[in-house]
Coordinates of C-alpha atoms and ligand atoms in Angstrom, one line a residue:
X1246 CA -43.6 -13.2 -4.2
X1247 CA -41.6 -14.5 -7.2
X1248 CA -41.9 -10.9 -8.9
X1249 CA -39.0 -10.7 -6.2
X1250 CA -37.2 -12.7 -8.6
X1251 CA -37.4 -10.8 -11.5
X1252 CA -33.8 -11.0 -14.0
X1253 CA -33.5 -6.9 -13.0
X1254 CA -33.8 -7.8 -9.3
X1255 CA -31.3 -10.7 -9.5
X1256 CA -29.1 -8.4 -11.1
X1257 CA -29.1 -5.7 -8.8
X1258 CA -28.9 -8.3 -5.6
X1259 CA -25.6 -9.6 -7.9
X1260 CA -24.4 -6.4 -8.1
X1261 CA -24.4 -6.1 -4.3
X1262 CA -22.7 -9.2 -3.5
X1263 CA -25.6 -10.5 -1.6
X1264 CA -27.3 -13.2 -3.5
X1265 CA -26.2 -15.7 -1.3
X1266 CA -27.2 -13.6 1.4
X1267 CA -30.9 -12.5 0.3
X1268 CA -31.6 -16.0 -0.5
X1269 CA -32.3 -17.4 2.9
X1270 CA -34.5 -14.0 3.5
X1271 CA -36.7 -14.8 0.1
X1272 CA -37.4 -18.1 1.0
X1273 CA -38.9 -16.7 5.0
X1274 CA -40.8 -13.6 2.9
X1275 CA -43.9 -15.0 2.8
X1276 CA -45.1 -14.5 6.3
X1277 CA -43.6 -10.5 6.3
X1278 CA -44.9 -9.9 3.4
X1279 CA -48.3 -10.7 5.3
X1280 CA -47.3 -8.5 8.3
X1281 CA -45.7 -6.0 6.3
X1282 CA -47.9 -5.4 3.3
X1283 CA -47.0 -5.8 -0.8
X1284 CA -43.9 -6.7 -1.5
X1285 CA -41.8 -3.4 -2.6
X1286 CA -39.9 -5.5 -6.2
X1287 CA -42.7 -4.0 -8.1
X1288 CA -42.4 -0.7 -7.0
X1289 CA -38.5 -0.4 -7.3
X1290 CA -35.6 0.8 -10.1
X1291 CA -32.6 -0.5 -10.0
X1292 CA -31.6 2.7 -10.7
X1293 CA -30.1 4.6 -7.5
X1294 CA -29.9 1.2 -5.5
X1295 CA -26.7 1.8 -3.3
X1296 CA -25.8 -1.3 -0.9
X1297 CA -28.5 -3.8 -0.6
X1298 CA -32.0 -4.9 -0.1
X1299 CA -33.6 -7.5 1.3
X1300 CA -36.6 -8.5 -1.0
X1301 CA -39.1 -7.8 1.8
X1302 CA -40.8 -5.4 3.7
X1303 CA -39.7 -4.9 7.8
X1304 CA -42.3 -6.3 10.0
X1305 CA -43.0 -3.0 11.1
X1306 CA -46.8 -1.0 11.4
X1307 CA -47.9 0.7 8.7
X1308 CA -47.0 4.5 8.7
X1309 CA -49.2 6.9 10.5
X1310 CA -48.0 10.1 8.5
X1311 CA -45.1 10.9 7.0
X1312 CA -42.2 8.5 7.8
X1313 CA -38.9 9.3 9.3
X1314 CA -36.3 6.7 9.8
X1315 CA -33.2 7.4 11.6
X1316 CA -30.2 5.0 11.0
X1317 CA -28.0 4.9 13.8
X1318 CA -29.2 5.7 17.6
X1319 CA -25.8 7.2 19.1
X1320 CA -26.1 11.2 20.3
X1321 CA -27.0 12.2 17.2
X1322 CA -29.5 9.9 16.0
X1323 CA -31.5 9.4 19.4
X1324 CA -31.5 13.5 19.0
X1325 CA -32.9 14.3 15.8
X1326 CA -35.8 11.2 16.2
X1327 CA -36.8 12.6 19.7
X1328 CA -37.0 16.2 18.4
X1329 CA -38.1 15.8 14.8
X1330 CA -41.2 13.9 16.4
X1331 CA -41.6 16.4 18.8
X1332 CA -41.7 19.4 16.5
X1333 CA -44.2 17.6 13.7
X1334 CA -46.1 14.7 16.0
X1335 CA -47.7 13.9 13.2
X1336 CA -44.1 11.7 11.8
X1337 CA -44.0 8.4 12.3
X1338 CA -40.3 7.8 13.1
X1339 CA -38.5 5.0 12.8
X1340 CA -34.9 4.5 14.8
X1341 CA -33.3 1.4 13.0
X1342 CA -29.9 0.5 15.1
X1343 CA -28.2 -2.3 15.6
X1344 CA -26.9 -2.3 19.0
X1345 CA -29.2 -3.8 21.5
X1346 CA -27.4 -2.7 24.7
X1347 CA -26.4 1.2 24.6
X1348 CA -23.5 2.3 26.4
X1349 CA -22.1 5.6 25.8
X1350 CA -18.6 6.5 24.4
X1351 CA -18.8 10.3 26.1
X1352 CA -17.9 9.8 29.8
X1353 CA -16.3 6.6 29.4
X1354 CA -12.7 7.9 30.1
X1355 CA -14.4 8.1 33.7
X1356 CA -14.8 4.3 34.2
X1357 CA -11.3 3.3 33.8
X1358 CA -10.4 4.9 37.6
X1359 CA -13.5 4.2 38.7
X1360 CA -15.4 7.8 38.8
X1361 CA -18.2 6.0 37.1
X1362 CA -19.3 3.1 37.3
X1363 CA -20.2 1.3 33.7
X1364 CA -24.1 1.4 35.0
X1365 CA -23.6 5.3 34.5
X1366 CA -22.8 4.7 30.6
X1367 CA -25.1 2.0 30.0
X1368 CA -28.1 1.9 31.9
X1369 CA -30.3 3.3 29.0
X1370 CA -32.7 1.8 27.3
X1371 CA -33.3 2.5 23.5
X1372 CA -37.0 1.0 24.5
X1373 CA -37.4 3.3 26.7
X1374 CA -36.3 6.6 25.0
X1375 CA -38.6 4.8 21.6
X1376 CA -41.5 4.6 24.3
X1377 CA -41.2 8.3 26.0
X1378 CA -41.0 10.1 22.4
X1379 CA -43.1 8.2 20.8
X1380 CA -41.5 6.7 18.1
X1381 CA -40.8 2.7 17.3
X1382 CA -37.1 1.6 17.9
X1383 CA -36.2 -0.9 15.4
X1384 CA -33.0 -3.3 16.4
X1385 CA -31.6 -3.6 12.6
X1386 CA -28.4 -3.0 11.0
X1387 CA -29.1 -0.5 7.7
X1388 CA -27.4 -1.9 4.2
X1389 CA -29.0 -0.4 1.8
X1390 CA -30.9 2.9 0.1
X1391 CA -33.4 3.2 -2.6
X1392 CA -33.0 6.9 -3.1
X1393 CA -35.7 6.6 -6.5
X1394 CA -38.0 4.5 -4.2
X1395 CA -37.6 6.1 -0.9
X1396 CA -36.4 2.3 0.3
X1397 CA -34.0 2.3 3.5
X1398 CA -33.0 -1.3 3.6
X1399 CA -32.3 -3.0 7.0
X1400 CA -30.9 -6.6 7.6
X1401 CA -34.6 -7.3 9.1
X1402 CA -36.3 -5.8 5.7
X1403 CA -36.8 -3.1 4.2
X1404 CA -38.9 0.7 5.2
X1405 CA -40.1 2.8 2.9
X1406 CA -39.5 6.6 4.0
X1407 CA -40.2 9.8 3.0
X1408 CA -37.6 11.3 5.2
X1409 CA -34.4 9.7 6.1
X1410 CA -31.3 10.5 8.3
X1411 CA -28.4 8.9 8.6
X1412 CA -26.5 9.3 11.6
X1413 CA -23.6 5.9 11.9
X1414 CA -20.8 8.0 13.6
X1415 CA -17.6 7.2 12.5
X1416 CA -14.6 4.2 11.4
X1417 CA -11.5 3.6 12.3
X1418 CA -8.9 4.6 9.0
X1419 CA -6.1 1.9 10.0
X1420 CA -4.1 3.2 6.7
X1421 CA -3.4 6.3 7.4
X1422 CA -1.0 5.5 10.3
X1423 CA 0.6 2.5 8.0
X1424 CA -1.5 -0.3 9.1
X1425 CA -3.2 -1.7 5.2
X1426 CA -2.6 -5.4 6.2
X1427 CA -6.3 -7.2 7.1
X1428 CA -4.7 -9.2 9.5
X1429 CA -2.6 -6.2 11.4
X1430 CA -6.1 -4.2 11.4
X1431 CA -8.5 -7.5 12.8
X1432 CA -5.7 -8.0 15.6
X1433 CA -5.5 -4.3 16.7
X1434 CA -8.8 -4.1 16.6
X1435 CA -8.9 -6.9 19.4
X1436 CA -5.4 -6.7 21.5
X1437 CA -5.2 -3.4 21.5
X1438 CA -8.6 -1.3 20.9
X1439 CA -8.9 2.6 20.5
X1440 CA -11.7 2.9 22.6
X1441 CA -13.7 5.2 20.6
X1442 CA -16.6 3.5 19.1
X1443 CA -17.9 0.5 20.4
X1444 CA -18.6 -0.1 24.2
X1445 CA -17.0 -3.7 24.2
X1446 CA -13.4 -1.4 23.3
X1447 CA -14.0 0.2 26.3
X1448 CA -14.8 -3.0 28.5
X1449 CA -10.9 -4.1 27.0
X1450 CA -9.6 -1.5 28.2
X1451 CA -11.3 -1.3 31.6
X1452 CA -9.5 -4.5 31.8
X1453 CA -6.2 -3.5 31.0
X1454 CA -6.0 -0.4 33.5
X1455 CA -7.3 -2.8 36.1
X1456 CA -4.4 -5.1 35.7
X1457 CA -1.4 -2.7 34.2
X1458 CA 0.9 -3.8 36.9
X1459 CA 3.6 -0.6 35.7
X1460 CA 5.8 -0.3 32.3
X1461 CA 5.2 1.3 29.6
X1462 CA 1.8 2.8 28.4
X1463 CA 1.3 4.5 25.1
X1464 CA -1.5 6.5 24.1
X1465 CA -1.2 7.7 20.4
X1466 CA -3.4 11.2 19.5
X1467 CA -4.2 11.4 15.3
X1468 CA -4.3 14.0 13.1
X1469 CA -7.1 15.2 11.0
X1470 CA -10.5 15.7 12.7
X1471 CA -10.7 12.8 14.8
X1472 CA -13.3 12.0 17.4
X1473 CA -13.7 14.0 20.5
X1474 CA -10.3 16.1 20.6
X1475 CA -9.3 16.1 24.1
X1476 CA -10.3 12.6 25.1
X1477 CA -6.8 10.7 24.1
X1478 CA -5.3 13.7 26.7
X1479 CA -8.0 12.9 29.0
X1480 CA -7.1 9.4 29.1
X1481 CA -3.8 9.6 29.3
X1482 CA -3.9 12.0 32.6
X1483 CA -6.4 9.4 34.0
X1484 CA -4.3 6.3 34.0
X1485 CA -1.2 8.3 35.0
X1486 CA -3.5 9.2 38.1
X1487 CA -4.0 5.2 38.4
X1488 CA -0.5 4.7 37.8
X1489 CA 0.3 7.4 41.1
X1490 CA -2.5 6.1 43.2
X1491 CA -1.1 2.8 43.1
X1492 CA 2.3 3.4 43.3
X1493 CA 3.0 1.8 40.1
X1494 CA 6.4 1.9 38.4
X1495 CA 5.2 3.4 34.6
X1496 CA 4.6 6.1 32.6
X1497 CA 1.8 7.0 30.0
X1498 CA 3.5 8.5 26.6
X1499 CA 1.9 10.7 24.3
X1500 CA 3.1 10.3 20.7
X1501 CA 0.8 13.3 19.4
X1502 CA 0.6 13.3 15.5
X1503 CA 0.4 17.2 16.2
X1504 CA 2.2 19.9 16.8
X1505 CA 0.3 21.3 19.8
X1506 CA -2.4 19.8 21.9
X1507 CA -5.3 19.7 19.9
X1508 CA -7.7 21.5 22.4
X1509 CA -7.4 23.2 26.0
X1510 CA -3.8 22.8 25.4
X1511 CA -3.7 25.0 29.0
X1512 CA -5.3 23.0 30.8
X1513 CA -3.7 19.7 29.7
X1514 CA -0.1 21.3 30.0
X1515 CA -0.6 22.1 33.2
X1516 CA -2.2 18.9 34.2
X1517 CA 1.2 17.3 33.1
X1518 CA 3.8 19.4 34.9
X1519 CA 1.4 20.1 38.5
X1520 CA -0.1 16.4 38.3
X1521 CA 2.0 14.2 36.6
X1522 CA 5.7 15.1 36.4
X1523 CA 7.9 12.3 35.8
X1524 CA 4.5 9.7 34.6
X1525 CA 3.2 12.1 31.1
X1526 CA 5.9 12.0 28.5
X1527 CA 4.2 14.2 25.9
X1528 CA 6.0 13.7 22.3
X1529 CA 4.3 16.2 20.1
X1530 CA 4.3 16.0 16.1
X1531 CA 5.5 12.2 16.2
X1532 CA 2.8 10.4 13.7
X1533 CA 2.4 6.8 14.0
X1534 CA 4.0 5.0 11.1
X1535 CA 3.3 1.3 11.5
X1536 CA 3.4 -1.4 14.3
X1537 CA 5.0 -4.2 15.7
X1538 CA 2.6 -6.4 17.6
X1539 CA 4.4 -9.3 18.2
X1540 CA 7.6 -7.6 19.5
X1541 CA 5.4 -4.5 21.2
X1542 CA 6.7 -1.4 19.4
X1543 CA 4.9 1.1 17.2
X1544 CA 6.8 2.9 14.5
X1545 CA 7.4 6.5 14.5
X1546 CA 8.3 8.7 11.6
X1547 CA 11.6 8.9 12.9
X1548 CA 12.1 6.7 16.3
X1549 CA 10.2 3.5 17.1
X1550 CA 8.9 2.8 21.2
X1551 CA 8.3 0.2 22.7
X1552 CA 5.3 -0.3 24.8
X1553 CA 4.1 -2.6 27.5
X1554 CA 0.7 -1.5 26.8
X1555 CA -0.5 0.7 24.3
X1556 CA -4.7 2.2 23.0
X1557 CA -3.5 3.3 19.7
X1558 CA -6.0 5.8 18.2
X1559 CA -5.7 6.0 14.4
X1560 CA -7.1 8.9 12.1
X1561 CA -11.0 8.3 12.1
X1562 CA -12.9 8.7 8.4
X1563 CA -16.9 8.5 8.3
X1564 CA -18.4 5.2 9.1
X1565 CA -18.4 3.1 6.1
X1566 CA -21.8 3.4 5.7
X1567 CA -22.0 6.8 4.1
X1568 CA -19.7 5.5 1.7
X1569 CA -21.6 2.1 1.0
X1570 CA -25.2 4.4 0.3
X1571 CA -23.1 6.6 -1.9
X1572 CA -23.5 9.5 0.0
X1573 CA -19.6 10.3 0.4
X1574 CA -18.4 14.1 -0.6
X1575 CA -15.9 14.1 -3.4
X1576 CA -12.2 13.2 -1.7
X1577 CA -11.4 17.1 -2.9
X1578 CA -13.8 17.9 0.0
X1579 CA -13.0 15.6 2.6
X1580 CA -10.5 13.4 3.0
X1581 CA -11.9 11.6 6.0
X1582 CA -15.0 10.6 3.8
X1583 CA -17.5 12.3 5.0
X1584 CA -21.2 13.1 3.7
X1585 CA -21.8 14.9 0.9
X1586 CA -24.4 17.5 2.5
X1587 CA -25.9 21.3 2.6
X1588 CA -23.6 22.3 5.7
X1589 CA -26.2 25.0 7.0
X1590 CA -29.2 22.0 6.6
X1591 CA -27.5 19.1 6.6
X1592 CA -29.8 17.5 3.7
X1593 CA -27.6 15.7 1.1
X1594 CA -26.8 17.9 -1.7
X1595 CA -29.7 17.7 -4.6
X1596 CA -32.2 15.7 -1.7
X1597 CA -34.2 17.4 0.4
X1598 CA -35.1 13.8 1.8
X1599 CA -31.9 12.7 2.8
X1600 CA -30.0 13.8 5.7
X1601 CA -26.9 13.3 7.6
X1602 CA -25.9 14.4 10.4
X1603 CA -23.4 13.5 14.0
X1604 CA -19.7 12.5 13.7
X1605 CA -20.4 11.6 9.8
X1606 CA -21.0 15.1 8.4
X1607 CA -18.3 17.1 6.7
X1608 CA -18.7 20.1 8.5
X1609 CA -15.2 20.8 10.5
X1610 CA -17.2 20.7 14.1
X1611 CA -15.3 18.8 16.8
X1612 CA -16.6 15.6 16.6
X1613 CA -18.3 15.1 20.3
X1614 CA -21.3 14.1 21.8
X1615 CA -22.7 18.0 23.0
X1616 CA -22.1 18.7 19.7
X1617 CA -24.2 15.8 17.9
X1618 CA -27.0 16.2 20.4
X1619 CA -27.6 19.9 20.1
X1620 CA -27.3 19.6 16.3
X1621 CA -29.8 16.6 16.4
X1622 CA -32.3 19.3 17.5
X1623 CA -31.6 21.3 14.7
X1624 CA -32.2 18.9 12.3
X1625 CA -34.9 17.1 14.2
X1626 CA -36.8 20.7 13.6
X1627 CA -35.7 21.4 10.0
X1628 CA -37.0 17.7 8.7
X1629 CA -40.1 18.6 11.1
X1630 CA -40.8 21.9 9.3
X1631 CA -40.0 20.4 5.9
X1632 CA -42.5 17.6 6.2
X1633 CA -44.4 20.0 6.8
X1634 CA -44.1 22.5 4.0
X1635 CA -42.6 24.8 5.3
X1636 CA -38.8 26.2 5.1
X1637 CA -36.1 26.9 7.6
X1638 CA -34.0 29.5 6.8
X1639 CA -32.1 30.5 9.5
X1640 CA -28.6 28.3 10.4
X1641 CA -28.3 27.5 13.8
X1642 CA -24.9 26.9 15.1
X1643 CA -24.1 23.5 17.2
X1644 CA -22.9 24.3 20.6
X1645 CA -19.4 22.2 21.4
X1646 CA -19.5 21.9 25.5
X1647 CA -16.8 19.7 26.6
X1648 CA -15.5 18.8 29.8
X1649 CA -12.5 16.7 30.7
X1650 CA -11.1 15.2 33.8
X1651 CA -7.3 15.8 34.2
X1652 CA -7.1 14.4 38.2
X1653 CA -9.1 11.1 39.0
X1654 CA -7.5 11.8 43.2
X1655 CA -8.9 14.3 43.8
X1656 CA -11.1 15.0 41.0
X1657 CA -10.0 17.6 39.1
X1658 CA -11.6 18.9 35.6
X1659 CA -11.6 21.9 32.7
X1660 CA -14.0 22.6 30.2
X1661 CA -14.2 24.2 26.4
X1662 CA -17.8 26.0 25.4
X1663 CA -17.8 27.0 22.1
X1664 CA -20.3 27.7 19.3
X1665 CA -19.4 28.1 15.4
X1666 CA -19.4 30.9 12.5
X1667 CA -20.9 30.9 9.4
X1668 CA -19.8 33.1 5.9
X1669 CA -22.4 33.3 3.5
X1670 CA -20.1 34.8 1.0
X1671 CA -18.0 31.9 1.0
X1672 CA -20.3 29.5 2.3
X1673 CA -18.2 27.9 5.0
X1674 CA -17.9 27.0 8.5
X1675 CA -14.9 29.7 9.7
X1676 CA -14.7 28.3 13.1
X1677 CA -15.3 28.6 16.7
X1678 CA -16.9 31.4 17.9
X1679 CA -18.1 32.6 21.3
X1680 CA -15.6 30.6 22.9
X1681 CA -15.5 30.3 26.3
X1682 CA -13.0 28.0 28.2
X1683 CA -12.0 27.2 31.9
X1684 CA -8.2 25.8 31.8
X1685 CA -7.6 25.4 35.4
X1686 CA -7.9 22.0 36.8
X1687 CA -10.1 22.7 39.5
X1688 CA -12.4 20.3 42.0
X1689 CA -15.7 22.3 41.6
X1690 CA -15.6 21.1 37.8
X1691 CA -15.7 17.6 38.3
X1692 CA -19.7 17.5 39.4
X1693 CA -20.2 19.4 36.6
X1694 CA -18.9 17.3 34.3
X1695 CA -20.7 14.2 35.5
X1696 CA -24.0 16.6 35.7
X1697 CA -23.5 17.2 32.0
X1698 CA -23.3 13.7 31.3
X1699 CA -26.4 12.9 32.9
X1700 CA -28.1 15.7 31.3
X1701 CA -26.9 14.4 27.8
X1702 CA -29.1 11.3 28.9
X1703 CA -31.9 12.8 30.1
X1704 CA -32.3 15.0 26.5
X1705 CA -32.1 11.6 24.8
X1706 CA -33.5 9.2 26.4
X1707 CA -36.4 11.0 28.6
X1708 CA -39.3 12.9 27.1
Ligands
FAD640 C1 -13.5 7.8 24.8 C2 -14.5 8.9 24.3 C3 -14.7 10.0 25.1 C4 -15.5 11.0 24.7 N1 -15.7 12.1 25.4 C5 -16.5 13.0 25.1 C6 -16.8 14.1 25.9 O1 -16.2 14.2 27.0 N2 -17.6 15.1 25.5 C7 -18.3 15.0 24.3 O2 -19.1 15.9 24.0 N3 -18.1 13.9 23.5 C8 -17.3 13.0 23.8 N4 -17.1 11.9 23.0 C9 -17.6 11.9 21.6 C10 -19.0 11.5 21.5 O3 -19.3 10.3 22.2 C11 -19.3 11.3 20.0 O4 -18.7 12.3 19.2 C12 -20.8 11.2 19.7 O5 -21.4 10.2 20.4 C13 -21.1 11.1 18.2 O6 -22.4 10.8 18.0 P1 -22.9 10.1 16.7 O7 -24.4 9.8 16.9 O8 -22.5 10.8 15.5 O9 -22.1 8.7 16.7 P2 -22.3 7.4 17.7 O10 -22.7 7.9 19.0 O11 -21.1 6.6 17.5 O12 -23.6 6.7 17.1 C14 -23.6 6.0 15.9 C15 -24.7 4.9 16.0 O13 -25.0 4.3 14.8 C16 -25.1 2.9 14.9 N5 -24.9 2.3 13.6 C17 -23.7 2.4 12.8 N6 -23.9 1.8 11.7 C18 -25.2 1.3 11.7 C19 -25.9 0.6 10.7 N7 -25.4 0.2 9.5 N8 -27.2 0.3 11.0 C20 -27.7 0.6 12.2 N9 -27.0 1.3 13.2 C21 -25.8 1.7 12.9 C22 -24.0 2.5 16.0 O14 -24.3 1.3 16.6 C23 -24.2 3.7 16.9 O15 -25.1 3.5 17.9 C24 -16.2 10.9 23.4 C25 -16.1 9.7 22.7 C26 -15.2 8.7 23.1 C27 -15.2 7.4 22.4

């Protein structure tokens, strides 16, 4: 137990800012040590140690064959441990997340006017989806790799692997639309949330459509490759169709950071003029520049609006995480700070026992939830084959199907299907391919949308 101790191990735990932190964790190691075998100091280099570990092992079973743990259990991570398990039962696979309720962030545009209800995002149970594939949920938050050691470290220990994916989604990048001040950042975070990451954002904003009694509402859209394209649109067409059904005085404006409408611009267009003349003021290329909280106006490059109420979505980057395990690309290769990995097999360059993949990868995919899951199964089945010996050679392409719901009364919805290409002579992604899209707002979409979204459940959460 004191080898934990050792002058190179306090050094490295000092490097990581975490004395303080470990030191309540040492003193309890005893009795997980006991559960959770030897005590991994001995076996470590400092060497490679990006983040931070804990000093002792998870309290988890011993490994049953070759170990796979997935950090992160959003789309992408609840689909590559379902189907890497599934195509090599003999992994014993690990999902370490630290959320203990899920609630989705696809289909929760469809709560604010009440298509859904929140029991249609969140009644999922990351036991259960760990029970019916066979693998062990583990309710941790990751802070640390051991790429020498094969260590993933997790704020409840740490897990050896020999096969790792990391799949945290993405973070908000407050900077690039002028907000650098900690304290501007904390309080946007809380008064006036985005709405595309956690589920408590979307509870916030719930509240706010509920109660928006008429006035101003601004939706900004980013630039760069932010999460799910069309959902800041979608969102704005649903709480103008509040806004209408209520009889409201207000108006939703659009201050688009682009110069068109990033995706199904069609179908959104017409959703503005046939649905909601008069309530959609769409501003295109007019970039966020700053904000005003206390006197309610963001900062254009040019003009400044005032709001009554505002979800202000600013450029997303990776989640911090990639960049904390030193896994980030080169900022010549992404500037939103994405992984640095094989974009046919998604394994990080130089380490065939690393992998990212979801909303963190570099790869210019639309960020979105069909996307993640049906890449999940790809690399579910290319760490299945590898821990098995064997190769995959063949790309598969990630399918992109997205609906969105342009009319809450009556429901109204369009849809994007699209697929990607490949050139192996410049070894890129070139874009979509085998697109196929559905740009009339039209009634018979809207079950399909909402059977889509319960399909995305059923792949990952049933057997
Ligand atoms: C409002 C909105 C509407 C959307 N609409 C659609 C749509 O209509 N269609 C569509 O296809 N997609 C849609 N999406 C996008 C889709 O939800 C995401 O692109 C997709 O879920 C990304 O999957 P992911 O697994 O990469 O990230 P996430 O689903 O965000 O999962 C990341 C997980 O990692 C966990 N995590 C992070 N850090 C750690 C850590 N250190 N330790 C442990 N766990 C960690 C998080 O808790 C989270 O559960 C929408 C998203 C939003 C927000």
């Amino acid at each position: 137990m004191n080898d934990d101790l050792s002058p190179e191990r306090r050094q490295f735990l000092k490097i990581g800012g975490a004395l303080l932190a470990a030191a309540p964790m040492v003193a309890a190691a005893p009795a997980v040590f006991a559960a959770g075998g030897k005590g991994p100091a001995s076996e470590r280099s400092a060497k490679g140690v990006k983040g931070v570990l804990t000093g002792h092992w998870a309290n988890l079973p011993k490994a049953k064959g070759p170990r796979l743990v997935v950090v992160g259990g959003g789309t992408s991570g609840l689909s590559v441990a379902k189907y890497a398990k599934k195509d090599n039962p003999r992994l014993d696979v690990v999902l370490v997340e630290y959320r203990d309720m899920y609630s989705s962030c696809f289909c929760s545009n469809l709560w604010y006017p009440d298509i859904i209800n929140l029991e249609f995002l969140a009644k999922h149970s990351f036991l259960d989806a760990a029970k019916n594939n066979h693998y062990t949920y583990f309710n941790a938050t990751c802070i640390g790799l051991d790429r020498d050691s094969k260590i993933v470290a997790t704020s409840e220990g740490d897990i050896r692997y020999d096969y790792v994916c990391i799949a945290p989604g993405i973070a908000y990048d407050w900077e690039k639309i002028g907000i650098d001040d900690i304290e501007t950042q904390t309080r946007m975070r809380q008064e006036y949330p985005p709405g595309f990451i956690d589920p408590t954002e979307h509870v916030t904003i719930k509240r706010k459509v509920d109660t928006f009694e008429g006035g101003t509402w601004i939706q900004t859209v980013p630039t760069g490759n932010y999460r799910c394209l069309p959902a800041p649109y979608e969102r704005a067409c649903l709480i103008a169709s509040v806004i209408k059904h209520k009889g409201l005085k207000g108006k939703v404006i659009i201050l688009d950071g682009n110069p068109e409408i990033t995706i199904k611009a069609p179908g959104f267009h017409a959703a503005f003029k046939d649905f909601y003349k008069g309530i959609i003021e769409w501003m295109p290329s007019t970039r966020v520049a700053g904000v005003d909280l206390d006197k309610k106006i963001i900062h254009g490059e040019v003009e400044d609006f005032a709001f009554d109420e505002a979800t202000i979505y600013p450029n997303v980057r990776a989640s911090t995480l990639i960049e904390k395990l030193g896994l980030m690309a080169p900022t010549s290769k992404t500037a939103q700070k994405e992984a640095d990995i094989d974009i046919r097999f998604y394994n990080l360059v130089g380490d065939e026992h690393v992998y990212v993949s979801g909303d963190a990868r570099p790869m210019p995919y639309s960020k979105s939830g069909n996307t993640s899951n049906s890449e999940g199964h790809f690399v579910g089945h290319i760490i299945a084959m590898r821990s098995q010996g064997k190769d995959v050679k063949k790309w598969e392409s990630p399918e992109t199907l997205c609906y969105s719901m342009v009319n809450a009364y009556p429901q109204q919805a369009i849809w994007v299907d699209t697929h990607y290409g490949y050139d192996a002579k410049k070894d890129a992604i070139t874009g979509f391919a085998d697109v196929k899209v559905d740009n009339t707002p039209s009634e018979k979409n809207a079950p399909a949308y909402l059977a889509w979204g319960r399909g995305m459940y059923r792949d990952m959460f049933r057997a």
